[in-house]
Coordinates of C-alpha atoms in Angstrom, one line a residue:
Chain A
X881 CA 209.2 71.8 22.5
X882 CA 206.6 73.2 25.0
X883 CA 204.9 76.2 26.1
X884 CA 204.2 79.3 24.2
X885 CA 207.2 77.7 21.4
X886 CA 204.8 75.0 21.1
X887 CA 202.1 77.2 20.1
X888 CA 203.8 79.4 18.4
X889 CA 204.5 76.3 15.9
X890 CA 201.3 75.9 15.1
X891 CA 199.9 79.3 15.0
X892 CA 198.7 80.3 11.7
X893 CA 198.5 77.0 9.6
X894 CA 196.8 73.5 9.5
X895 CA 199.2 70.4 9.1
X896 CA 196.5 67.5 8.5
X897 CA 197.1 64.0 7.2
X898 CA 193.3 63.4 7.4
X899 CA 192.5 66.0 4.3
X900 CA 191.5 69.4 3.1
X901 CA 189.8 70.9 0.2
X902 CA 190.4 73.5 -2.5
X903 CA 187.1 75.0 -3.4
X904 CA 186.5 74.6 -7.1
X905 CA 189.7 71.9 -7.5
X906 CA 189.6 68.6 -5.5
X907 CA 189.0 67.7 -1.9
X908 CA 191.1 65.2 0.1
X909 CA 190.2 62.5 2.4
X910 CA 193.0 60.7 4.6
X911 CA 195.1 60.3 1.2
X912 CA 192.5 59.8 -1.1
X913 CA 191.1 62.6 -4.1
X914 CA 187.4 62.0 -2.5
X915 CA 185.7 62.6 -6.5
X916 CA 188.2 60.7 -8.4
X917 CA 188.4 57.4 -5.8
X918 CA 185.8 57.4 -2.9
X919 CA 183.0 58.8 -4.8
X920 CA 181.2 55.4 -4.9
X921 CA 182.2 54.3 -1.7
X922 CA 179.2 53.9 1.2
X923 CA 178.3 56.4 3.6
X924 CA 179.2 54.4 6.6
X925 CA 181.9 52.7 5.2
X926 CA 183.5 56.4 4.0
X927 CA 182.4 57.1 8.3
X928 CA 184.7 54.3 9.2
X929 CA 187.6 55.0 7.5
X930 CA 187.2 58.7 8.5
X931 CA 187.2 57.4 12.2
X932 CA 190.3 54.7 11.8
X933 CA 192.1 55.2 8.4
X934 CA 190.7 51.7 7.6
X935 CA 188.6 49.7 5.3
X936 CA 186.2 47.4 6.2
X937 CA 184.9 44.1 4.2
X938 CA 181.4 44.6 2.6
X939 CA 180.0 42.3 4.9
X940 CA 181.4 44.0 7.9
X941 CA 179.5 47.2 7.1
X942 CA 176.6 45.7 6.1
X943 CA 176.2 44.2 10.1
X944 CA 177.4 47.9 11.2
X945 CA 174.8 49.5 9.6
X946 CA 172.1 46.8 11.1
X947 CA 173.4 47.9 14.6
X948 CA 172.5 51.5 13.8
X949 CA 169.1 50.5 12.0
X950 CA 167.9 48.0 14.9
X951 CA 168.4 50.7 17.4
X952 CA 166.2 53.6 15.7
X953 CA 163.2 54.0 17.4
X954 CA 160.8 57.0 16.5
X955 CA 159.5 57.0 20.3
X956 CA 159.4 60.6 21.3
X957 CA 159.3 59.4 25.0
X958 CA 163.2 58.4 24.9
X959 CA 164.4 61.6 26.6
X960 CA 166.7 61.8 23.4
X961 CA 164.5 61.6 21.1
X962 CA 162.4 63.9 23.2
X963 CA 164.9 66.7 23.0
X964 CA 164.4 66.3 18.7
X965 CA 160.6 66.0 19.2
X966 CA 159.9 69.0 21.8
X967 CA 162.5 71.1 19.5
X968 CA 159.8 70.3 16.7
X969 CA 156.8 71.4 19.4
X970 CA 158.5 74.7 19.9
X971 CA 159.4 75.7 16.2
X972 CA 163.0 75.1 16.8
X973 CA 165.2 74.5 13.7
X974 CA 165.3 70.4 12.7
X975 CA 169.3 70.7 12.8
X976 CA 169.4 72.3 16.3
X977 CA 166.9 69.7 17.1
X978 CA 168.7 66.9 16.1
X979 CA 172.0 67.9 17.2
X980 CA 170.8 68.5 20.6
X981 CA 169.5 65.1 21.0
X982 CA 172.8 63.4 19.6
X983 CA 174.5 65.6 22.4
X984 CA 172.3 63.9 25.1
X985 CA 172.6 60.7 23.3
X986 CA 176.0 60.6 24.6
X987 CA 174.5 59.3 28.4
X988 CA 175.7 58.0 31.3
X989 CA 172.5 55.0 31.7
X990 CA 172.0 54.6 27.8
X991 CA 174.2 55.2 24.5
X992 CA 177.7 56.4 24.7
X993 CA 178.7 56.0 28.3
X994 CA 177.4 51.8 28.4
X995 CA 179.0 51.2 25.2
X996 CA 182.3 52.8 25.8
X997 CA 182.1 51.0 29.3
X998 CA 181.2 47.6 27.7
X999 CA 183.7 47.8 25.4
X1000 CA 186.5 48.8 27.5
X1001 CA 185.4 46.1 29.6
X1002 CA 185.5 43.6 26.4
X1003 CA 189.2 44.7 25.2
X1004 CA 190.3 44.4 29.0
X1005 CA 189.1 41.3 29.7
X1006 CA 190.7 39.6 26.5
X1007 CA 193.7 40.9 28.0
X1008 CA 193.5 39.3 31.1
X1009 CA 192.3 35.8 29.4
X1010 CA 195.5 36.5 26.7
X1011 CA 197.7 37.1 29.8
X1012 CA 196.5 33.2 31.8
X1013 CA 193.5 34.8 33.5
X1014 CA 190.1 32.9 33.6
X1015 CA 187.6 35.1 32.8
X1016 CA 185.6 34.3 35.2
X1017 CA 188.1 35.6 37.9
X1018 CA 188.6 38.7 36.2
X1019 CA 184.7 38.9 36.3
X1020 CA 184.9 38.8 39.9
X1021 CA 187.7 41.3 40.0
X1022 CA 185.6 43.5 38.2
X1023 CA 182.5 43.3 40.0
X1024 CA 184.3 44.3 42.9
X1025 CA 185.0 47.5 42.1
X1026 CA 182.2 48.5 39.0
X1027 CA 179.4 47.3 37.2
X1028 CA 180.3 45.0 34.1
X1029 CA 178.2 47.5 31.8
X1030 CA 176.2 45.6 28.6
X1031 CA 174.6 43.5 31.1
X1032 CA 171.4 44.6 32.4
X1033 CA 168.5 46.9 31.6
X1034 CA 166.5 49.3 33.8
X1035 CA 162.9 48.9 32.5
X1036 CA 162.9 45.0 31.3
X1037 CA 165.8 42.7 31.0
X1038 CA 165.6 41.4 27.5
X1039 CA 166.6 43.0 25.0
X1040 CA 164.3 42.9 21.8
X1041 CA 167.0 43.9 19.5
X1042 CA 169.5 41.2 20.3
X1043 CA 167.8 38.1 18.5
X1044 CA 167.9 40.0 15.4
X1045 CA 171.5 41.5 15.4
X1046 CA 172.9 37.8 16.4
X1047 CA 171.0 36.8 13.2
X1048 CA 172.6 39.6 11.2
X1049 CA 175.7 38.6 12.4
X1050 CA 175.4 34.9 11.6
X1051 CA 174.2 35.7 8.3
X1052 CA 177.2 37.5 7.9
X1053 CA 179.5 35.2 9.0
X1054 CA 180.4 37.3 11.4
X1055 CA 179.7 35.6 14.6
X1056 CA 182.7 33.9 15.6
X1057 CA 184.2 36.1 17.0
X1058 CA 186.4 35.9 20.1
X1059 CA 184.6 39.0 21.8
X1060 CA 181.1 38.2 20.4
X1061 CA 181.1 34.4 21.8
X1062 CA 182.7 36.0 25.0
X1063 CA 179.8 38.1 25.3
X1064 CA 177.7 35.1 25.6
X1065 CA 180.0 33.2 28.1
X1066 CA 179.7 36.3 30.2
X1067 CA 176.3 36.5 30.2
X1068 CA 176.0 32.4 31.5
X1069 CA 178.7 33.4 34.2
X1070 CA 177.0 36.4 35.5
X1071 CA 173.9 34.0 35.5
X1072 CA 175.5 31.3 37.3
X1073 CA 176.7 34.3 39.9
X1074 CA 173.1 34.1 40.4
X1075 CA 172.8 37.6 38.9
X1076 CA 169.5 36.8 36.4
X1077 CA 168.6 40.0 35.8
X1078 CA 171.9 41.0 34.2
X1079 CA 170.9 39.5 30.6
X1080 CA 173.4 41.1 27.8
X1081 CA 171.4 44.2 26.2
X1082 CA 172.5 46.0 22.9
X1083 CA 175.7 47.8 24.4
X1084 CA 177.2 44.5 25.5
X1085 CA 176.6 43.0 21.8
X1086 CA 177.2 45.8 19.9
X1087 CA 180.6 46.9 21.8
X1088 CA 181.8 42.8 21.5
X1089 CA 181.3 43.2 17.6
X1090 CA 183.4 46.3 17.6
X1091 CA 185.8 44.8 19.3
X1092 CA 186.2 42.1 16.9
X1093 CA 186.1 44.3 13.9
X1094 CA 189.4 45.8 15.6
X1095 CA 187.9 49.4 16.6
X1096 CA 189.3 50.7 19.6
X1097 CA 187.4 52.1 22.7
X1098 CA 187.8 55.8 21.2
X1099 CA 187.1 54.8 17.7
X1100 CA 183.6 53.1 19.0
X1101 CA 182.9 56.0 21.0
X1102 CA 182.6 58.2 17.8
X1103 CA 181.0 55.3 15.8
X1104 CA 178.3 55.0 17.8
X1105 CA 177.3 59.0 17.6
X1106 CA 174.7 59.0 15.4
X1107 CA 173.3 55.4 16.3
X1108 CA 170.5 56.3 17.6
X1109 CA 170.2 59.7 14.7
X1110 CA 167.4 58.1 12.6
X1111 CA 164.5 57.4 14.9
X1112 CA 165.0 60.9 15.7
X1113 CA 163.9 62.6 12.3
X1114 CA 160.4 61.4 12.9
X1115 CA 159.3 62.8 16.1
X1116 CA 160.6 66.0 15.0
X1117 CA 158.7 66.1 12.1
X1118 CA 155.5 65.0 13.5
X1119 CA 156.2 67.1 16.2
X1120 CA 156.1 70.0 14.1
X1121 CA 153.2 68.6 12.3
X1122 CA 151.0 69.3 15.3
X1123 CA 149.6 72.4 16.7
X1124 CA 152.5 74.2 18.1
X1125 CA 153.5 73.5 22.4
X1126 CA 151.2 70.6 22.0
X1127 CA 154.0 68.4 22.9
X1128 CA 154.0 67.3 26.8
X1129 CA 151.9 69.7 27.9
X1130 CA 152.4 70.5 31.5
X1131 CA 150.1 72.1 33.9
X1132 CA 151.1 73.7 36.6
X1133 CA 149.0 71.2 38.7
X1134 CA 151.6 68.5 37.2
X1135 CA 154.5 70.0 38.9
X1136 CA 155.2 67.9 41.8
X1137 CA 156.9 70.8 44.4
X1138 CA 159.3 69.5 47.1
X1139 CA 160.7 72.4 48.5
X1140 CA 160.6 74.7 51.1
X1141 CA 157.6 76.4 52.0
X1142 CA 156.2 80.2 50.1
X1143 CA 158.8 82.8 52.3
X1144 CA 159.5 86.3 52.1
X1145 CA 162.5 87.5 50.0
X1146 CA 162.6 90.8 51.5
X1147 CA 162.7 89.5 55.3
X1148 CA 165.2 86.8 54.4
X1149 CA 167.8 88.7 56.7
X1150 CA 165.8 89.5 59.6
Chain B
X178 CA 158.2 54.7 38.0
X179 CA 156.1 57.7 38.4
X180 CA 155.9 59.3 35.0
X181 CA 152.9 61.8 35.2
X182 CA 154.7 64.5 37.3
X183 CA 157.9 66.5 37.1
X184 CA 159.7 67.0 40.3
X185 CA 161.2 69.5 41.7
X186 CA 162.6 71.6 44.5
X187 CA 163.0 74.8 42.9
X188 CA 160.5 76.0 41.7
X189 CA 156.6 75.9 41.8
X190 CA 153.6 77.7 39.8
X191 CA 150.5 78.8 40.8
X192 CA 148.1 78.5 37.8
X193 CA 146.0 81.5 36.5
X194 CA 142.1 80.4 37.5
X195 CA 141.1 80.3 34.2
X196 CA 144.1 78.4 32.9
X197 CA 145.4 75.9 34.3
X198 CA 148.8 76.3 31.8
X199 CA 149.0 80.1 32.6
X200 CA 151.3 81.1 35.2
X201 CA 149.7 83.5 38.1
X202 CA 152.6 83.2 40.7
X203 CA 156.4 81.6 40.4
X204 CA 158.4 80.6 43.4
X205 CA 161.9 79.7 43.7
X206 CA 162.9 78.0 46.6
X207 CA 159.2 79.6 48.1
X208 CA 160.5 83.2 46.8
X209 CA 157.8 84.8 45.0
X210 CA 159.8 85.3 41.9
X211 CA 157.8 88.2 39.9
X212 CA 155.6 89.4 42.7
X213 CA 158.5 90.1 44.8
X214 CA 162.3 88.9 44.1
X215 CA 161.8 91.0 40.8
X216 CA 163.0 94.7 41.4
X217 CA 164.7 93.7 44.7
X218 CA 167.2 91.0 43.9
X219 CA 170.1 90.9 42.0
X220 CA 170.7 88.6 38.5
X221 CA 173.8 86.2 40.4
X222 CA 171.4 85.9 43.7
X223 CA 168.8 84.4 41.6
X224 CA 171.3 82.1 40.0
X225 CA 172.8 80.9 43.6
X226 CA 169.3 80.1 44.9
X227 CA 168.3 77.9 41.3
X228 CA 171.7 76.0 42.7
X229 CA 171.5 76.4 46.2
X230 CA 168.9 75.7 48.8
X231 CA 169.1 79.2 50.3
X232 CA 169.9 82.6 49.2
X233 CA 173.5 83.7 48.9
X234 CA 174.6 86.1 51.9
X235 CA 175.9 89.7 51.2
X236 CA 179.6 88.0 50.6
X237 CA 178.8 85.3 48.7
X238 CA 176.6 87.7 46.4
X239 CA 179.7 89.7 45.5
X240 CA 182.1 86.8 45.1
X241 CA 179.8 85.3 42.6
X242 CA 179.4 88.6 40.6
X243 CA 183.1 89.3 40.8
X244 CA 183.3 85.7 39.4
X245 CA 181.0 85.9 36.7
X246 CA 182.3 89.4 35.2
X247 CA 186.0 87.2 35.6
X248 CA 184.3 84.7 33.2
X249 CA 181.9 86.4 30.8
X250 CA 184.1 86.7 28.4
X251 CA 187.1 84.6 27.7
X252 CA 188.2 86.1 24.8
X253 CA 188.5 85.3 20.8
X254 CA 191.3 83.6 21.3
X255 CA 189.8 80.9 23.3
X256 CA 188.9 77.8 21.8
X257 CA 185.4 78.0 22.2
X258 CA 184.7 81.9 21.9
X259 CA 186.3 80.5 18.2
X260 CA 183.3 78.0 17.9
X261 CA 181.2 80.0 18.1
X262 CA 182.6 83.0 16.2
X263 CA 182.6 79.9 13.6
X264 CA 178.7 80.1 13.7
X265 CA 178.4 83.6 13.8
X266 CA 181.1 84.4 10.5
X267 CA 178.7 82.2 8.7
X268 CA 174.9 83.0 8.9
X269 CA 174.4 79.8 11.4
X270 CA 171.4 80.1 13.8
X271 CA 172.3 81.9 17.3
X272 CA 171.6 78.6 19.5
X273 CA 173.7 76.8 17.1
X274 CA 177.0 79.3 17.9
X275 CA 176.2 78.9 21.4
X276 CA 175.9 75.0 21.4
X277 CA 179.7 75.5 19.6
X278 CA 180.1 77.4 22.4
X279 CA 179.8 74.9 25.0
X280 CA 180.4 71.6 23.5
X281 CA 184.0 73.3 22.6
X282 CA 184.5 75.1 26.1
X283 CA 183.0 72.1 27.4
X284 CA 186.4 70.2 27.5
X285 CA 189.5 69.5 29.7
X286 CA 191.5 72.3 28.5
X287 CA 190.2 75.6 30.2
X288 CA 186.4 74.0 29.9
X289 CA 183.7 72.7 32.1
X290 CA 185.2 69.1 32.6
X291 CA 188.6 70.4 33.9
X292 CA 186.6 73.3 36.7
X293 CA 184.9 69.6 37.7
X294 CA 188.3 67.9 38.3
X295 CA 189.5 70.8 39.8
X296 CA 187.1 71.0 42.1
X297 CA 186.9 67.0 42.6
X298 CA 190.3 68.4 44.2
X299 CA 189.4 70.9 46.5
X300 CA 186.4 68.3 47.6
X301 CA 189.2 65.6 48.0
X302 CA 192.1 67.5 49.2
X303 CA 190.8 70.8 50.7
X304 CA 194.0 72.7 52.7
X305 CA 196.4 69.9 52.5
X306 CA 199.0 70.4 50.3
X307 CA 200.3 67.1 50.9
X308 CA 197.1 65.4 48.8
X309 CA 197.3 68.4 46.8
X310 CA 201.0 67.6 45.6
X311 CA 199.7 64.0 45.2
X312 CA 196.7 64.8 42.7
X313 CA 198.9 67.1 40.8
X314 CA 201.3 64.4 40.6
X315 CA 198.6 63.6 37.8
X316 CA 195.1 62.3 37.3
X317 CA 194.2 58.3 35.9
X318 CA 192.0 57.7 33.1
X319 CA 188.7 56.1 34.2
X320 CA 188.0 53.3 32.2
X321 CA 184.9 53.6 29.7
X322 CA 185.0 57.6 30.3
X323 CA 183.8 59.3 27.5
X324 CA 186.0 62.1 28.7
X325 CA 190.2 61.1 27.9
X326 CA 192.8 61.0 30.3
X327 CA 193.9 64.2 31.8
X328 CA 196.5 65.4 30.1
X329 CA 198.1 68.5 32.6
X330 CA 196.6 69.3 36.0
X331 CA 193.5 70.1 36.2
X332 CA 193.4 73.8 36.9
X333 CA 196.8 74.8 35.8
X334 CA 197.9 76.2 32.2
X335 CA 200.0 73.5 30.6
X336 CA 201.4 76.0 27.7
X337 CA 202.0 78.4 30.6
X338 CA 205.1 80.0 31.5
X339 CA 204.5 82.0 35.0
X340 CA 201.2 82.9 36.2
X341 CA 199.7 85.5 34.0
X342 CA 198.6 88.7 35.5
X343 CA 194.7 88.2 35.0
X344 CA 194.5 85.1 36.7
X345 CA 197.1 86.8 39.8
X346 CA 194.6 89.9 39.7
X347 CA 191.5 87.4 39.3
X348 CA 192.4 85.5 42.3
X349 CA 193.3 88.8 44.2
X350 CA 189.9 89.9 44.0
X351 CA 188.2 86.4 44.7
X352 CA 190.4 85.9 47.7
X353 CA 189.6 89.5 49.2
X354 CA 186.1 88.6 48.6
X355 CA 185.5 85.2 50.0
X356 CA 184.5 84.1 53.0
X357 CA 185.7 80.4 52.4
X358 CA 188.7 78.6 53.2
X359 CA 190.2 77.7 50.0
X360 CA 190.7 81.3 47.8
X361 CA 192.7 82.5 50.3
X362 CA 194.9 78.9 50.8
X363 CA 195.4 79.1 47.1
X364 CA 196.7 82.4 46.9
X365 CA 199.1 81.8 50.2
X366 CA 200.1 78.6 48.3
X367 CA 200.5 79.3 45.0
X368 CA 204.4 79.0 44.1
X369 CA 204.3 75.7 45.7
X370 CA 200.9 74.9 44.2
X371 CA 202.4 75.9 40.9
X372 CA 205.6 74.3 41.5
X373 CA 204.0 70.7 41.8
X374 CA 201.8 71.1 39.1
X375 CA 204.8 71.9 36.7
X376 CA 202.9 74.5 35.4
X377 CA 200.8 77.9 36.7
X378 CA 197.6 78.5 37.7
X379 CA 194.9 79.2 35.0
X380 CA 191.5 81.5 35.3
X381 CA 189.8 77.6 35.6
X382 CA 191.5 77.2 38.8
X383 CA 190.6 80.5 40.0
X384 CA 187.1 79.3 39.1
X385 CA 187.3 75.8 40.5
X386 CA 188.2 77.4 44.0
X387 CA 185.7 79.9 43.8
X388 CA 183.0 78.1 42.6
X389 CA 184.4 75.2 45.6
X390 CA 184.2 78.3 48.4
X391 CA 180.8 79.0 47.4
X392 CA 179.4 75.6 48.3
X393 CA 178.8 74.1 44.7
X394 CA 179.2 70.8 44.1
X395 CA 181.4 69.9 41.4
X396 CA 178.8 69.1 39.4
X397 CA 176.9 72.3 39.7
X398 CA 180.3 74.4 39.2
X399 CA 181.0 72.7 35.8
X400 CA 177.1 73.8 34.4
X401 CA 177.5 77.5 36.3
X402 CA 181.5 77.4 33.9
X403 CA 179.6 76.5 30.9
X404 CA 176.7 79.1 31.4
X405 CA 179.0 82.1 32.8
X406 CA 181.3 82.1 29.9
X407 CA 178.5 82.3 27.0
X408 CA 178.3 86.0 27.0
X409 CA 181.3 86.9 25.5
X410 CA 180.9 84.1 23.0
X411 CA 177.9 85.3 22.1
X412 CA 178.7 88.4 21.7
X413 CA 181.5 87.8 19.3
X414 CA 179.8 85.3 17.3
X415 CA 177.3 88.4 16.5
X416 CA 179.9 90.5 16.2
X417 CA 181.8 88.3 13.4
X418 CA 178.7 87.7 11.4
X419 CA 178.7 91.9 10.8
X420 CA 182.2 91.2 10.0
X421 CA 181.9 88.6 7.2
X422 CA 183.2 85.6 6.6
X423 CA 186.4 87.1 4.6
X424 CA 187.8 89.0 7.0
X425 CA 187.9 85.7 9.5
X426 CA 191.1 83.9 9.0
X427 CA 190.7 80.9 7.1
X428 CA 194.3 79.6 7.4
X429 CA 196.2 78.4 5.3
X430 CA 196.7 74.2 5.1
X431 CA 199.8 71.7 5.0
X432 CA 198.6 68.8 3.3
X433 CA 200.9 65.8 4.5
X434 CA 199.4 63.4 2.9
X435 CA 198.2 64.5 -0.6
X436 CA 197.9 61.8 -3.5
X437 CA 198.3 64.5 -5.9
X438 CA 201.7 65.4 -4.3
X439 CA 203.8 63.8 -6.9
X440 CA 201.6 65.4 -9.7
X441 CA 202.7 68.9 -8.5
X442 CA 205.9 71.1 -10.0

């Protein structure tokens, strides 16, 4: 069936597996009554299975939410947290605020784009080392053609966060895994390449761990939304705190002007 | 890293003398914005030069206004006119229904993502119907995209059945009014066009070519998709908060996986 019969199938009605609720009854969640058998399950955890229609261990969420906590720096300077902040500066709602800087979070040099590349690159490379490859030859491939993104960061290349997520991990028992240690054997690689500035940042750790936990490239994509959500609260609030506008102030003096010269718009045809 | 200056090439201030955050004089591209553009040029002529170096000429002026009244309002039927009606039914703020608005109409499917693959086309193929007929053939996934893999040409209805009259009478008007190469190629071409592509032409593919004879990059023609097609959704997303929430369909739902299922008569 395609075309307008396609449509016409699905005009008028929603058929979900995922759930639905019936104000002052129940609600559903993928199979579940949410009151009766979720209601004491985690926030992230509840997240998860919204995303992939599966559980994870205790111990699994517990690292998950470390990724999102080691990340969350109130530092109104990080252009998305600077979209929250100046939304606070210019009396702006917190919700449009904060929405708005999870929509920018969703970058091609930070956040979404790095971490959906990393771990795309991850899940293909353990096919090519699954189907004989070494990875080191599929490294090469690779470089030939794109960057090998969780490698590498623009302003210095180590990573604070990494020592203490590789900790989490290892107190979790979670870092054996095939990605994680391939992360690592990467990183040596690229460094024997003589590439030393590529050291692994947080999207090439954090996209090996969701590869080992079994999420797929799309269902990391939409884990990692709100990673970066709760350094963001704060410079909206104090934001708002402050005298309103007084947020990166800009002078007109401070606009550095590259154009073309002052013209006239009305001899423009002449 | 410079970070104590904002740089631009489109516009610059002159401040008030006793104020240095006060704005005495605005140029765009060097045009004195209120002390002369103001009163003497048109709304889409301001909106070419933000994108554009230069000025539009007399042609280009009308193909982009014809284009923008094409676009202003796609209709409550469309997916992201819906969003944002979704705001609007229910009290939410008015940014709020037009952020709906875009991130919704923001997509492959008659959005701002497929007017930039359509006009990654007309950048990569131009006239050639050849390359043409190879790109519809269909598009690869990029691997890490946070877009998905096109799923119908980009540019073309995929729940279409011929070409439906607004688009023929859109690109009609475009055509007559351009003075680039590819409006007029389209609308010579289409049945073959349309044939490859398996499916006809959509108002995003009128766009794409439009937006592709007036010089924008692809890049620029995606933001001016987004921005031109907000009217209308902000219009209804106003006009469905005056209507109320219950007379906006809710629809009714098929639960296919309900754990009270068996508990039911």
């Amino acid at each position: 069936m395609n075309g307008p019969e396609l449509l016409a199938a699905h005009t008028g009605i929603l058929r979900t597996k995922v759930g639905a609720c019936w104000p002052g009854a129940r609600a559903v969640f993928r199979g579940h009554d949410l009151h009766h058998d979720l209601h004491n399950t985690d926030w992230l955890e509840l997240y998860l299975f919204g995303i992939t229609g599966r559980r994870f261990t205790p111990r699994q969420i517990k690292l998950l939410h470390g990724i999102w906590v080691l990340t969350s720096y109130p530092d109104a300077r990080i252009w998305n947290n600077r979209v929250a902040a100046l939304a606070g500066s210019s009396r702006s709602s917190p919700v449009l605020g904060l929405a708005a800087a999870l929509a920018v979070s969703g970058a091609r040099i930070y956040g979404g784009g790095p971490s959906l590349c990393a771990i795309d690159f991850f899940l293909r490379a353990g096919q090519a080392v699954d189907s004989g490859r070494e990875l080191r030859d599929f490294m090469v491939e690779e470089l030939k053609s794109r960057y090998i993104y969780g490698y590498g960061r623009p302003i210095d290349s180590c990573d604070e966060r990494l020592p203490w997520l590789a900790s989490l991990a290892g107190e979790q028992g979670l870092d054996q895994g095939r990605h994680f240690k391939m992360a690592f054997e990467v990183e040596k690689i690229l460094l024997e390449m003589g590439k030393a500035n590529l050291r692994m940042n947080y999207a090439g750790m954090i996209s090996a761990l969701g590869a080992d936990f079994g999420l797929t490239a799309g269902e990391f994509n939409i884990f990692i939304v709100p990673m970066f959500l709760a350094g963001m609260p704060p410079c909206w609030v104090e934001a708002a705190e402050k005298p309103e506008g007084t947020l990166f102030p800009t002078p007109c003096g401070e606009i550095a002007y590259q154009g073309v010269s002052i013209r006239t718009w009305r001899g423009r045809i002449a | 890293m410079s970070t104590d200056k904002i740089h631009t090439r489109i516009w610059r201030e002159e401040a008030e003398h006793d104020n240095p955050f006060a704005t005495r004089a605005a140029f765009c591209r060097g045009y004195d914005v209120y002390g002369e553009m103001l009163g003497n040029a048109r709304w889409v002529e301001m909106l070419y030069l933000l994108f554009r170096e230069e000025a539009p000429s007399a042609s280009q002026t009308d193909l982009l206004e014809a284009l923008a009244v094409a676009l202003a309002n796609p209709g409550p039927r469309d997916a992201s006119v819906h969003a944002a009606m979704c705001g609007g039914v229910a009290g939410s703020t008015a940014a709020s229904s037009l952020m709906a608005a875009l991130a919704v109409g923001a997509g492959q499917l008659a959005g701002g993502r497929e007017v930039f693959l359509a006009m990654e086309g007309w950048a990569l193929c131009g006239t050639d119907f050849d390359a043409w007929k190879k790109r519809l053939a269909g598009l690869e996934a990029i691997p890490g995209s946070i877009w998905p893999k096109p799923e119908h040409p980009p540019g073309f209805d995929p729940h279409g059945v011929s070409t439906a009259t607004h688009v023929k009478q859109t690109l009609a008007c475009l055509a007559g009014l351009s003075s680039g190469a590819f409006l007029p190629w389209l609308q010579q071409n289409l049945p073959d066009l349309e044939t490859a592509a398996a499916c006809p032409l959509a108002l995003s593919g009128v766009a794409a070519a439009a937006f592709s004879d007036l010089c924008f990059s692809p890049e620029q023609g995606e933001m001016l998709h987004l921005l031109l097609r907000l009217p209308g959704a902000a219009a209804h997303a106003l006009e469905q908060e005056n209507y109320g929430y219950k007379r906006f369909p809710f629809y009714p739902v098929e639960l296919e996986d309900d754990p009270a299922a068996g508990e039911m008569p």
